[in-house]
Amino acid sequence: MAERSFAKEVQHLKIGAGETFRGEGILAITKALLENGVGYVAGYQGSPISHLMDVLADAQDILSDMGVHFEASASEATAAATLAASVHYPIRGAVTFKSTVGTNVASDALANLSSGGVTGGALVIVGEDYGEGSSIMQERSHAFAMKSQIWLLDPRPNLPSMVKAVGDGFALSEASNSPVMLQLRIKSCHLLGEFEAKDNLRPSTTVKDALENPKRDVERIVLPPASYLHEQEKVTKRLPAAIEYISANKLNENFGPASGKVGIVCQGGHYNGVIRALQRLGLANMYGDCEVPLHVLNVTYPLVDDEILNFAKNKDSLFVIEEGHPAYIEQNIRAILHKAGARCAVEGKGPLPEAGELTGQILLDGLSSYFNETAPELMPDVARAPNAPPQLKMPELADTVPARPPSFCIGCPERPIFAATKLIEEELGPHHIASDIGCHLFSINAPFDLGATTMGYGLGPASASAFNDKSANRRSISFLGDGGFWHNGLTSSIGNAVFNDNDGVIIIVDNYYSAATGGQDILSSRADNVSKSTQHPIKEAVEGMGVKWVRQLDRTYDVGKMQATLKEALETPETGPKVIIASSECMLNKQRREKPLVKKAVAEGKRMTRTRFGVDEDVCTGDHACIRLSGCPSLSLKTLDDPLRDDPVASIDQNCVGCGNCGEVADAAVLCPSFYQADLIQNPSKLDRTLNDWRAKLISKLQKRRDARRLVFSKDTV
């Protein structure tokens, strides 16, 4: 069950020439694939490109009707390998995944693909996850493109440019017999806009056609001596062909005046930010008309020497706006100018930081610094601009907005797993804990503060494999999620642990979905999926790999049982890997699934019960163990008006989903006396109303009795 359904929006994919397409960036990319005759699409979900996979899944009927094959791949490597269908056959194929981690996973397949080359257009759509909003290590796709000779497109962030880039990518791939990478940043994936649609095109050659008419060209197979020829072909044939196509079809763009003292060269993906900064400096208007020559690289690799030299002609200096380190584009431009003997200075890293995201303020500061140094005559325009802002410097967010480190959602079934782990460490002492990619990685933050490393998706237990010393007095603990398990963990972590007789404890966090990437179904999902095979238990796969000690827990909220099972795994004399499968449905997906059903049932007059928890202020001692071992966002502190109670007490807000974890962890799986459960009944029955009246009368009677006793006590005291 994906995070969001695009079932309604995908119907717009059917519109044709003369109509206007309106929607989100990922929908536009899907429409562009259909307009350009794609024959097959594959991919793996991951921010910021997850929704593209969701759109493709929701549009599966539309794709099938056009003869387009789509599948959600087991990993990025699987997706990249499907592009082999374009090696011998003139089929246009596209794959999509998160970069750079997805590109790293797919690197072997992509390297082989680019070595042998392609006949049909092969497009790799990557979500470039770089900057402050990233969930991964800070790397760029540019280095991989250069290494494997995959041409890299970085279109301006607007729907017409992005849609055009899809067509340009396929055509460039076919013109140069090379795969092409199209990178889309977060803003590109989720921006809204419109473009003039074209008719969808059925693929000229389908996968079915290829199956029925197989081809084979030994020169395209990556095996010596052909692979040695591939390396030469990349440089002598494919690269010149790519440069010729880029230049002839003007894939890169120039804006502003034709000449000037200085010029700006920027990555296409940063065009909007650059224009906004120039606008704030009074050097551009809201329509993008700028007063400084601007060369926009919609293709950031390879660069076209003649374009760079022509743009630099009669200029004293170029300012290269490039995000991240190393400065590949700046270095390339310097080499082009130096080789041609051009007398034009180049600036880039200096006015701009060596590494990090190019935010609006950083671009503004960098351009201001550059113009003050090289073209100060441009800067007075800021002061004279009628609508110029009173100050260019914006206040630091850190000074005004409190820090919000990532954490688990309300009612997350993974919280009690780490609460149990914390309780075990209090009893047995600290352990080496290897973390993994996924929601469960939030355990490294407060209040759990667990985990020492994270090395890759599904590689938690693999990263603990070096700690396999049976003479030690304690065992390592490692985590991985169900998504990581099926992606890479089954072989690289579980199989490796069995093969090497690893004595550590492995906890597989099973929340029924690939939850961290948006709730997509996986092999072990419990729900039925009309186009995928689900309900394959993780336990059977683990036992099939040869693990002898396996425990399945189907309710992670039982902290006591979770704690006892983990203790058993750490203390058992049995050697070999100990695997605990901790299963409970992702609360976000559970709420998405159940809320519409509950709403419908209530509208139909059916009796429905919702569970909520609360805290009795008179009973709460202010121990706050519930917070220290839960950290649920619905659980906070409340200051009482009672002058005799200085310490704040625990409080639960209306976001509570009734999981009960906070009460259980307060006293090691025994519900804390200060917590109470309230059942909210909608459409109550006659019996419910009668019982409620009886309860109200009884409570009223007891309250009057208590008040009477207090009155007698106060008189006796006087």
XYZ file of C-alpha atoms in Angstrom:
718
model
C 0.000 0.000 0.000
C 1.845 3.066 -1.232
C 1.995 6.327 0.689
C -0.164 8.059 -1.888
C -2.504 6.895 -4.621
C -2.277 8.463 -8.079
C -5.214 6.458 -9.452
C -7.115 9.606 -10.468
C -4.149 11.607 -11.714
C -2.859 8.875 -14.031
C -5.988 9.175 -16.144
C -4.498 12.442 -17.459
C -1.749 10.362 -19.063
C -4.242 9.514 -21.830
C -4.598 13.077 -23.145
C -3.203 13.849 -26.592
C -1.869 16.595 -28.849
C -3.418 20.005 -28.406
C -4.333 19.445 -24.773
C -2.608 20.895 -21.726
C -1.182 18.536 -19.142
C -1.222 19.829 -15.579
C 0.282 18.063 -12.603
C 3.338 17.116 -10.587
C 6.838 16.580 -11.972
C 6.763 12.822 -11.629
C 3.468 12.638 -13.538
C 4.978 14.764 -16.294
C 7.944 12.392 -16.558
C 5.587 9.422 -16.910
C 3.621 11.210 -19.618
C 6.878 12.046 -21.413
C 7.901 8.378 -21.387
C 4.623 7.452 -23.089
C 4.933 10.279 -25.618
C 8.388 9.023 -26.587
C 7.442 5.416 -27.248
C 9.010 3.734 -24.233
C 8.812 -0.056 -24.431
C 9.567 -1.068 -20.857
C 10.088 0.610 -17.478
C 11.531 -0.747 -14.239
C 12.800 0.695 -10.992
C 13.161 0.673 -7.247
C 11.547 3.139 -4.858
C 13.578 5.692 -2.900
C 13.370 9.400 -2.103
C 12.942 11.673 -3.967
C 11.842 9.404 -6.805
C 9.527 7.031 -4.861
C 6.343 8.599 -6.172
C 7.438 7.958 -9.752
C 7.298 4.243 -8.977
C 3.884 4.760 -7.367
C 2.623 6.593 -10.459
C 3.897 3.838 -12.746
C 2.239 1.189 -10.566
C -1.087 3.040 -10.610
C -0.773 3.507 -14.381
C -0.001 -0.151 -15.041
C -3.248 -0.746 -16.966
C -2.548 2.263 -19.203
C 1.014 1.054 -19.828
C -0.152 -2.467 -20.630
C -2.759 -1.216 -23.092
C 0.037 0.525 -24.987
C 2.288 -2.541 -24.995
C 4.632 -1.130 -22.344
C 6.046 -3.581 -19.823
C 6.448 -2.326 -16.228
C 7.794 -4.017 -13.152
C 8.845 -2.967 -9.658
C 12.339 -4.422 -9.363
C 13.861 -6.244 -6.403
C 16.695 -3.692 -6.263
C 18.343 -0.937 -8.271
C 20.758 -3.509 -9.687
C 17.818 -5.556 -10.951
C 16.288 -2.469 -12.524
C 19.520 -1.432 -14.250
C 20.026 -4.957 -15.578
C 16.662 -4.810 -17.378
C 18.176 -2.210 -19.709
C 19.898 -5.163 -21.346
C 16.711 -5.351 -23.438
C 17.985 -2.283 -25.321
C 21.408 -3.748 -26.099
C 20.444 -5.855 -29.140
C 16.922 -4.581 -29.813
C 15.680 -1.116 -30.865
C 13.463 -0.850 -27.782
C 13.370 2.313 -25.713
C 13.693 1.440 -22.033
C 13.799 3.467 -18.827
C 14.666 2.672 -15.225
C 14.392 4.826 -12.129
C 15.861 4.829 -8.624
C 17.336 7.012 -5.901
C 20.869 8.287 -6.366
C 23.600 8.043 -5.307
C 22.931 4.948 -3.241
C 20.786 3.404 -5.953
C 23.427 4.163 -8.568
C 26.023 2.506 -6.348
C 23.882 -0.614 -6.035
C 23.279 -0.629 -9.798
C 26.894 0.185 -10.678
C 27.902 -3.260 -11.958
C 24.950 -3.507 -14.322
C 25.325 0.101 -15.498
C 29.063 -0.304 -16.106
C 28.487 -3.391 -18.231
C 25.619 -1.710 -20.070
C 27.730 1.328 -20.958
C 30.629 -0.881 -21.996
C 28.741 -2.852 -24.634
C 26.511 0.073 -25.583
C 22.877 0.063 -26.604
C 20.846 -0.078 -29.795
C 17.585 1.249 -28.399
C 17.422 4.343 -26.227
C 18.283 3.563 -22.584
C 17.332 6.189 -19.994
C 18.302 6.055 -16.306
C 16.100 8.457 -14.295
C 17.729 9.134 -10.936
C 16.410 11.140 -8.003
C 19.405 13.234 -7.007
C 19.257 13.202 -3.201
C 21.884 15.793 -2.287
C 21.763 18.501 0.344
C 20.198 19.316 3.676
C 17.074 17.256 2.987
C 19.071 14.171 2.072
C 18.862 10.895 3.967
C 22.169 9.523 2.642
C 25.869 10.230 2.401
C 26.634 13.346 0.384
C 27.729 12.303 -3.093
C 26.820 13.233 -6.643
C 26.004 11.176 -9.728
C 28.450 13.158 -11.859
C 31.506 11.025 -11.031
C 29.757 7.811 -12.038
C 28.643 9.341 -15.326
C 32.212 10.319 -16.173
C 33.658 7.002 -15.063
C 31.324 4.856 -17.164
C 30.730 7.314 -20.028
C 27.032 7.703 -19.358
C 25.772 11.084 -20.550
C 24.239 13.145 -17.739
C 21.192 15.392 -18.246
C 20.250 17.997 -15.637
C 17.219 19.885 -17.032
C 15.896 23.212 -15.805
C 13.247 22.629 -13.083
C 10.057 23.258 -15.043
C 7.731 20.767 -16.658
C 8.347 21.688 -20.327
C 12.139 21.393 -19.883
C 11.870 18.122 -17.966
C 9.496 16.599 -20.525
C 11.783 17.706 -23.357
C 14.754 16.157 -21.526
C 13.094 12.728 -21.648
C 12.818 12.896 -25.435
C 16.318 14.357 -25.721
C 17.649 11.568 -23.524
C 16.230 8.794 -25.686
C 17.390 10.460 -28.903
C 20.871 11.177 -27.503
C 21.159 7.572 -26.354
C 20.274 6.254 -29.801
C 22.502 8.747 -31.601
C 25.537 7.746 -29.535
C 24.655 4.116 -28.680
C 25.156 4.977 -25.005
C 22.908 4.981 -21.942
C 21.827 8.394 -20.667
C 21.233 9.454 -17.076
C 18.519 12.014 -16.309
C 18.871 13.466 -12.817
C 15.928 15.061 -11.055
C 16.352 16.896 -7.779
C 13.704 16.928 -5.040
C 12.185 20.191 -6.287
C 11.937 18.849 -9.829
C 10.129 15.700 -8.694
C 7.452 17.543 -6.762
C 6.992 20.896 -8.504
C 3.658 21.645 -10.144
C 3.185 23.040 -13.655
C 1.822 22.437 -17.113
C 2.962 21.701 -20.655
C 1.444 21.126 -24.066
C 0.902 17.414 -24.472
C 1.569 15.210 -27.478
C -0.047 11.963 -28.509
C 1.246 8.854 -26.752
C 3.277 6.553 -29.003
C 3.168 2.796 -28.909
C 6.714 1.369 -28.887
C 7.878 0.604 -32.409
C 9.378 -2.607 -31.030
C 7.912 -4.236 -27.938
C 9.359 -6.773 -25.531
C 6.972 -9.307 -27.102
C 8.447 -8.588 -30.556
C 11.954 -9.101 -29.213
C 11.038 -12.408 -27.563
C 9.605 -13.711 -30.805
C 12.544 -12.480 -32.905
C 15.716 -12.997 -30.809
C 18.984 -11.330 -31.855
C 22.588 -11.701 -30.821
C 25.677 -9.617 -31.565
C 28.831 -11.007 -29.961
C 30.561 -7.619 -30.331
C 28.108 -6.143 -27.819
C 28.788 -8.784 -25.143
C 31.191 -7.568 -22.450
C 33.920 -10.159 -22.767
C 37.502 -9.845 -24.029
C 38.511 -9.000 -26.674
C 35.258 -7.081 -27.328
C 35.492 -5.227 -24.000
C 38.848 -3.707 -25.039
C 37.234 -2.421 -28.208
C 34.337 -1.001 -26.188
C 36.719 1.240 -24.271
C 38.098 2.676 -27.500
C 34.635 2.948 -29.029
C 33.439 5.053 -26.093
C 36.061 7.694 -26.821
C 36.444 7.535 -30.606
C 32.832 7.003 -31.684
C 30.234 7.406 -28.960
C 31.576 10.539 -27.264
C 31.973 12.513 -30.547
C 28.496 11.373 -31.597
C 27.040 12.567 -28.289
C 28.793 15.948 -28.527
C 27.586 16.404 -32.089
C 23.993 15.658 -31.102
C 24.101 17.960 -28.060
C 25.507 20.803 -30.118
C 23.323 20.335 -33.204
C 20.114 20.120 -31.179
C 21.052 22.923 -28.775
C 20.313 20.926 -25.636
C 22.142 23.570 -23.592
C 20.653 27.073 -23.465
C 21.810 30.689 -23.331
C 19.875 33.470 -21.617
C 20.438 37.177 -21.154
C 22.561 39.461 -23.388
C 24.789 37.922 -26.032
C 27.886 39.653 -24.667
C 29.143 41.093 -21.412
C 32.156 41.538 -19.206
C 31.275 38.481 -17.127
C 29.135 35.392 -17.637
C 27.541 32.669 -15.530
C 27.638 28.943 -16.280
C 25.247 26.868 -14.150
C 23.835 23.387 -13.896
C 20.338 23.214 -15.344
C 18.895 22.013 -12.061
C 19.999 25.254 -10.372
C 18.583 27.631 -12.975
C 15.583 28.628 -10.834
C 17.783 29.376 -7.823
C 20.232 31.405 -9.900
C 17.454 33.484 -11.494
C 15.896 34.110 -8.096
C 19.242 35.294 -6.700
C 19.776 37.570 -9.721
C 16.261 38.906 -9.247
C 17.015 39.797 -5.630
C 20.139 41.575 -6.866
C 18.095 43.557 -9.369
C 19.702 41.757 -12.328
C 16.680 39.708 -13.457
C 12.911 39.993 -13.444
C 10.215 37.533 -12.414
C 9.975 36.178 -15.963
C 13.628 35.097 -16.033
C 14.932 37.925 -18.219
C 18.415 38.615 -16.885
C 21.035 41.295 -17.476
C 24.023 38.916 -17.230
C 24.916 36.320 -19.916
C 23.859 32.904 -18.617
C 24.856 29.526 -20.079
C 22.624 26.752 -18.716
C 23.989 23.207 -18.844
C 21.008 20.923 -19.353
C 23.719 18.383 -20.205
C 26.387 18.489 -17.519
C 28.397 15.628 -19.020
C 29.874 15.714 -21.556
C 30.565 19.419 -21.993
C 30.805 20.788 -25.526
C 34.131 22.591 -25.933
C 32.935 24.884 -28.712
C 29.930 26.023 -26.671
C 32.109 26.899 -23.682
C 34.661 28.719 -25.846
C 31.984 30.691 -27.704
C 30.311 31.697 -24.446
C 33.656 32.754 -22.915
C 34.622 34.816 -25.984
C 35.311 38.488 -25.152
C 34.559 37.924 -21.459
C 36.978 38.670 -18.643
C 35.573 36.065 -16.292
C 33.167 33.142 -15.976
C 31.382 32.204 -12.765
C 30.678 28.440 -12.615
C 27.778 27.585 -10.319
C 28.185 23.936 -9.411
C 26.859 22.142 -6.356
C 29.002 19.767 -4.341
C 32.570 18.507 -4.321
C 34.697 17.851 -6.349
C 34.193 20.717 -8.797
C 34.025 18.492 -11.889
C 32.411 21.064 -14.181
C 34.655 23.922 -13.070
C 37.757 21.784 -13.599
C 36.506 20.716 -17.037
C 35.835 24.320 -18.097
C 39.268 25.420 -16.878
C 40.844 22.625 -18.932
C 38.847 23.597 -22.060
C 39.871 27.259 -21.804
C 43.482 26.449 -21.005
C 43.792 23.997 -23.869
C 42.420 26.602 -26.299
C 44.622 29.358 -24.879
C 41.575 31.456 -23.999
C 42.333 34.377 -21.694
C 39.273 34.201 -19.483
C 39.364 33.786 -15.710
C 37.172 31.174 -14.029
C 35.606 31.441 -10.597
C 33.426 28.947 -8.779
C 34.532 27.373 -5.534
C 35.612 30.438 -3.638
C 32.606 32.698 -3.898
C 30.665 29.443 -3.433
C 31.439 26.860 -0.738
C 33.541 23.806 -1.602
C 30.749 21.433 -0.581
C 27.123 21.501 0.483
C 23.761 22.428 -0.944
C 23.388 25.650 -2.929
C 20.500 27.191 -1.035
C 18.940 30.513 -2.003
C 20.993 32.456 0.521
C 24.260 30.789 -0.510
C 23.613 31.566 -4.178
C 22.776 35.152 -3.286
C 25.927 35.567 -1.204
C 28.086 33.873 -3.856
C 26.812 36.026 -6.716
C 27.129 39.189 -4.603
C 30.729 38.338 -3.761
C 31.559 37.507 -7.378
C 30.034 40.687 -8.840
C 31.632 42.904 -6.183
C 35.005 41.474 -7.146
C 34.739 41.236 -10.930
C 31.949 43.584 -12.039
C 31.143 46.054 -9.245
C 29.334 48.310 -11.711
C 26.485 45.794 -11.734
C 25.884 45.999 -7.999
C 24.593 49.609 -7.633
C 21.486 48.497 -9.491
C 20.436 46.769 -6.268
C 20.298 50.043 -4.375
C 18.472 51.782 -7.230
C 15.928 49.006 -7.770
C 12.500 50.321 -6.701
C 11.443 46.986 -5.191
C 14.798 46.008 -3.742
C 14.591 44.296 -0.351
C 15.822 46.373 2.587
C 18.400 43.730 3.434
C 19.838 40.812 1.526
C 20.881 38.786 4.539
C 18.223 36.435 5.899
C 18.214 35.347 9.556
C 19.690 31.952 10.259
C 16.974 29.316 10.629
C 18.866 27.758 13.506
C 18.364 30.984 15.483
C 14.607 30.982 15.092
C 13.489 27.376 14.487
C 14.137 24.619 17.052
C 15.971 21.510 15.866
C 13.746 18.622 14.814
C 15.832 15.455 14.471
C 14.081 12.635 12.591
C 12.132 10.226 14.754
C 9.612 7.424 14.656
C 5.975 8.151 13.872
C 3.185 8.093 16.430
C 2.380 4.504 17.315
C 5.301 3.110 15.317
C 5.685 -0.619 16.088
C 9.463 -0.249 15.958
C 9.596 1.848 19.144
C 9.001 -1.111 21.507
C 11.744 -3.108 19.763
C 14.310 -0.499 20.710
C 12.745 0.044 24.120
C 13.304 -3.659 24.785
C 16.873 -3.366 23.493
C 17.477 -0.432 25.820
C 16.104 -2.387 28.777
C 18.319 -5.358 27.918
C 21.387 -3.108 27.835
C 20.475 -1.756 31.266
C 20.419 -5.353 32.506
C 23.327 -6.948 30.616
C 25.479 -3.950 29.722
C 26.234 -2.269 26.376
C 26.646 -4.238 23.151
C 28.043 -3.431 19.728
C 24.925 -2.619 17.696
C 25.022 -2.324 13.903
C 22.212 -0.307 12.365
C 20.809 -0.358 8.843
C 19.019 1.869 6.340
C 15.315 2.334 6.991
C 12.941 3.797 9.571
C 14.664 1.758 12.276
C 17.798 3.866 11.799
C 16.038 6.576 13.844
C 16.999 4.475 16.880
C 20.407 6.166 16.792
C 18.718 9.356 18.072
C 17.210 10.102 21.463
C 15.605 8.615 23.427
C 17.108 5.266 22.401
C 20.662 6.287 21.411
C 21.378 2.852 19.927
C 23.546 1.872 16.973
C 27.170 2.467 16.018
C 27.268 2.136 12.215
C 25.178 2.009 9.061
C 26.837 0.704 5.913
C 24.081 0.246 3.355
C 20.611 -1.069 2.670
C 20.305 -4.575 4.102
C 23.925 -4.607 5.285
C 23.403 -4.176 9.037
C 24.306 -7.777 9.949
C 27.066 -7.784 7.311
C 28.655 -4.763 8.976
C 28.710 -6.703 12.264
C 30.330 -9.781 10.696
C 33.835 -8.707 11.750
C 32.698 -8.975 15.384
C 32.429 -12.763 15.135
C 34.637 -13.820 18.036
C 33.110 -16.678 20.003
C 35.649 -16.246 22.805
C 34.168 -12.841 23.676
C 31.811 -12.561 26.639
C 29.012 -10.972 24.639
C 27.492 -11.026 21.192
C 26.901 -8.296 18.656
C 23.389 -7.129 17.810
C 22.432 -6.006 14.306
C 19.259 -4.714 12.705
C 17.791 -4.694 9.218
C 14.312 -4.024 7.901
C 12.070 -6.171 5.745
C 12.732 -3.912 2.746
C 16.501 -4.191 3.203
C 16.157 -7.927 3.830
C 14.642 -8.564 0.403
C 16.776 -5.923 -1.329
C 20.218 -7.142 -0.317
C 20.096 -8.640 3.162
C 19.023 -12.215 2.416
C 22.345 -13.085 0.796
C 24.763 -10.368 1.890
C 23.733 -10.469 5.565
C 21.810 -13.659 6.420
C 23.573 -15.944 3.958
C 26.942 -14.500 4.932
C 26.187 -15.046 8.643
C 25.261 -18.686 8.007
C 28.271 -19.321 5.785
C 30.690 -17.875 8.358
C 28.878 -19.351 11.389
C 28.422 -15.870 12.833
C 27.394 -15.979 16.473
C 25.663 -12.580 16.566
C 22.005 -11.668 17.080
C 20.117 -10.373 14.045
C 16.797 -8.555 14.432
C 14.694 -8.228 11.284
C 12.186 -5.393 11.685
C 9.159 -6.505 9.671
C 6.473 -3.823 9.256
C 4.821 -5.474 6.212
C 6.010 -2.873 3.661
C 9.006 -1.014 2.365
C 7.830 1.638 4.802
C 10.682 4.154 4.680
C 10.299 4.627 0.927
C 6.546 5.188 1.022
C 4.849 1.931 1.967
C 5.315 -0.097 -1.215
C 4.513 -3.820 -1.114
C 7.365 -6.317 -0.923
C 7.591 -10.112 -0.996
C 6.570 -10.515 2.647
C 3.686 -8.004 2.611
C 0.550 -9.480 4.184
C -1.880 -7.825 1.777
C -3.032 -9.169 -1.574
C -1.524 -7.400 -4.579
C -3.252 -7.733 -7.948
C -0.024 -7.624 -9.958
C 2.632 -8.909 -7.527
C 3.211 -12.083 -5.557
C 3.186 -11.276 -1.821
C 2.755 -13.146 1.502
C 6.109 -14.925 1.365
C 7.177 -15.200 5.042
C 10.596 -13.902 6.015
C 10.907 -16.781 8.485
C 10.773 -19.367 5.710
C 13.408 -17.507 3.697
C 15.707 -17.269 6.728
C 15.319 -20.954 7.514
C 15.874 -21.736 3.845
C 19.262 -20.010 4.079
C 20.195 -22.400 6.892
C 19.517 -20.443 10.091
C 18.638 -22.874 12.914
C 17.777 -20.421 15.740
C 14.792 -18.348 14.559
C 12.084 -16.646 16.626
C 8.981 -15.002 15.144
C 7.199 -12.289 17.186
C 3.919 -11.112 15.685
C 3.235 -8.255 18.114
C 6.179 -6.002 18.783
C 4.151 -3.888 21.242
C 4.607 -6.691 23.794
C 7.780 -5.184 25.255
C 8.161 -7.925 27.845
C 8.119 -10.704 25.270
C 10.444 -8.761 22.995
C 12.844 -8.219 25.891
C 12.751 -11.882 26.950
C 13.363 -13.113 23.391
C 16.318 -10.798 22.907
C 17.794 -11.890 26.238
C 17.392 -15.542 25.231
C 19.220 -14.878 21.955
C 22.093 -13.159 23.753
C 22.494 -15.875 26.390
C 21.709 -19.134 24.569
C 24.637 -21.587 24.376
C 23.645 -22.407 20.793
C 26.154 -21.098 18.253
C 25.490 -19.703 14.803
C 23.327 -16.712 13.881
C 20.309 -15.993 16.074
C 17.515 -14.332 14.098
C 14.525 -12.561 15.651
C 11.758 -11.491 13.252
C 9.810 -8.702 14.956
C 6.574 -8.149 13.044
C 3.856 -5.517 13.357
C 2.211 -3.444 10.660
C 3.549 0.043 9.934
C 1.178 2.366 11.818
C 1.095 4.949 9.014
C 0.024 2.355 6.479
C -2.396 0.820 8.957
C -4.035 4.211 9.471
C -4.181 4.856 5.717
C -5.829 1.478 5.239
C -8.267 1.592 8.160
C -9.385 5.238 8.317
C -11.399 5.159 5.041
C -13.034 1.895 6.156
C -13.912 3.323 9.566
C -15.255 6.534 8.036
C -17.455 4.537 5.689
C -18.702 2.295 8.490
C -19.573 5.291 10.690
C -21.454 6.915 7.801
C -23.422 3.685 7.415
C -24.385 3.816 11.104
C -22.248 0.888 12.222
C -20.892 0.734 15.771
C -17.170 1.564 15.791
C -14.717 1.778 18.706
C -11.499 3.811 18.852
C -8.933 3.321 21.601
C -7.093 6.231 23.159
C -4.754 6.427 26.130
C -4.412 9.147 28.716
C -2.464 9.947 31.883
C -4.044 10.491 35.305
C -2.343 13.643 36.580
C -2.997 12.714 40.210
C -1.299 9.326 39.870
C 1.678 10.257 37.631
C 4.832 10.533 39.737
C 6.854 12.443 37.146
C 9.239 9.519 36.614
C 8.948 9.986 32.822
C 10.164 6.480 31.992
C 7.345 6.417 29.458
C 9.086 9.208 27.551
C 12.653 7.977 28.030
C 11.791 4.576 26.569
C 9.196 5.605 23.986
C 9.753 9.087 22.594
C 6.326 9.086 20.921
C 5.476 12.546 19.482
C 2.005 12.339 21.056
C 3.614 12.004 24.497
C 4.870 15.203 26.110
C 5.088 17.037 29.443
C 2.476 19.138 31.174
C 2.952 21.598 34.034
C 0.214 21.466 36.673
C -1.362 24.396 38.470
C -0.973 22.568 41.781
C 1.559 24.551 43.889
C 2.587 21.321 45.610
C 3.594 19.695 42.310
C 6.685 21.374 40.881
C 7.639 18.623 38.442
C 5.742 18.293 35.145
C 3.717 15.165 34.497
C 3.298 13.102 31.336
C 0.535 14.079 28.931
C -0.913 12.480 25.789
C -2.387 14.643 23.024
C -5.186 13.916 20.571
C -2.831 12.394 17.980
C -2.606 9.192 20.016
C -3.464 6.088 17.979
C -3.914 3.836 21.006
C -0.933 1.506 20.557
C -0.301 1.484 24.336
C 3.472 1.333 24.025
C 4.100 4.334 26.279
C 2.257 2.695 29.166
C 3.975 -0.651 28.729
C 7.546 0.640 28.670
C 6.917 2.760 31.746
C 7.313 -0.319 33.904
C 8.957 -2.917 31.675
C 5.841 -4.231 29.933
C 3.431 -3.719 32.854
C 0.997 -0.876 32.163
C 1.954 2.084 34.364
C -0.830 2.842 36.927
C -1.013 6.455 35.774
C -2.070 5.432 32.269
C -5.689 4.734 31.449
C -7.418 3.434 28.345
C -10.480 5.161 26.942
C -12.686 3.573 24.282
C -14.508 6.117 22.133
C -17.684 4.604 20.690
C -19.346 5.971 17.575
C -22.925 4.982 16.760
C -23.332 3.406 20.236
C -25.926 0.689 20.716
C -28.752 0.800 23.242
C -26.670 -1.375 25.568
C -23.721 1.048 25.236
C -25.952 3.958 26.233
C -27.416 2.063 29.163
C -23.995 1.024 30.444
C -22.751 4.583 30.037
C -25.684 5.905 32.112
C -24.991 3.325 34.850
C -21.302 4.221 34.892
C -22.094 7.939 35.110
C -24.493 7.373 38.045
C -21.985 5.137 39.845
C -19.154 7.608 39.360
C -21.361 10.458 40.570
C -22.328 8.457 43.654
C -18.707 7.629 44.459
C -17.661 11.247 43.970
C -20.381 12.451 46.397
C -19.278 9.815 48.904
C -15.662 10.947 48.607
C -16.637 14.586 49.046
C -18.674 13.718 52.138
C -15.727 11.887 53.681
C -13.442 14.850 52.963
C -15.931 17.158 54.713
C -16.038 14.928 57.807
C -12.232 14.676 57.839
C -11.829 18.442 57.652
C -14.280 18.995 60.577
C -12.503 16.394 62.738
C -9.161 18.032 61.970
C -10.411 21.460 63.043
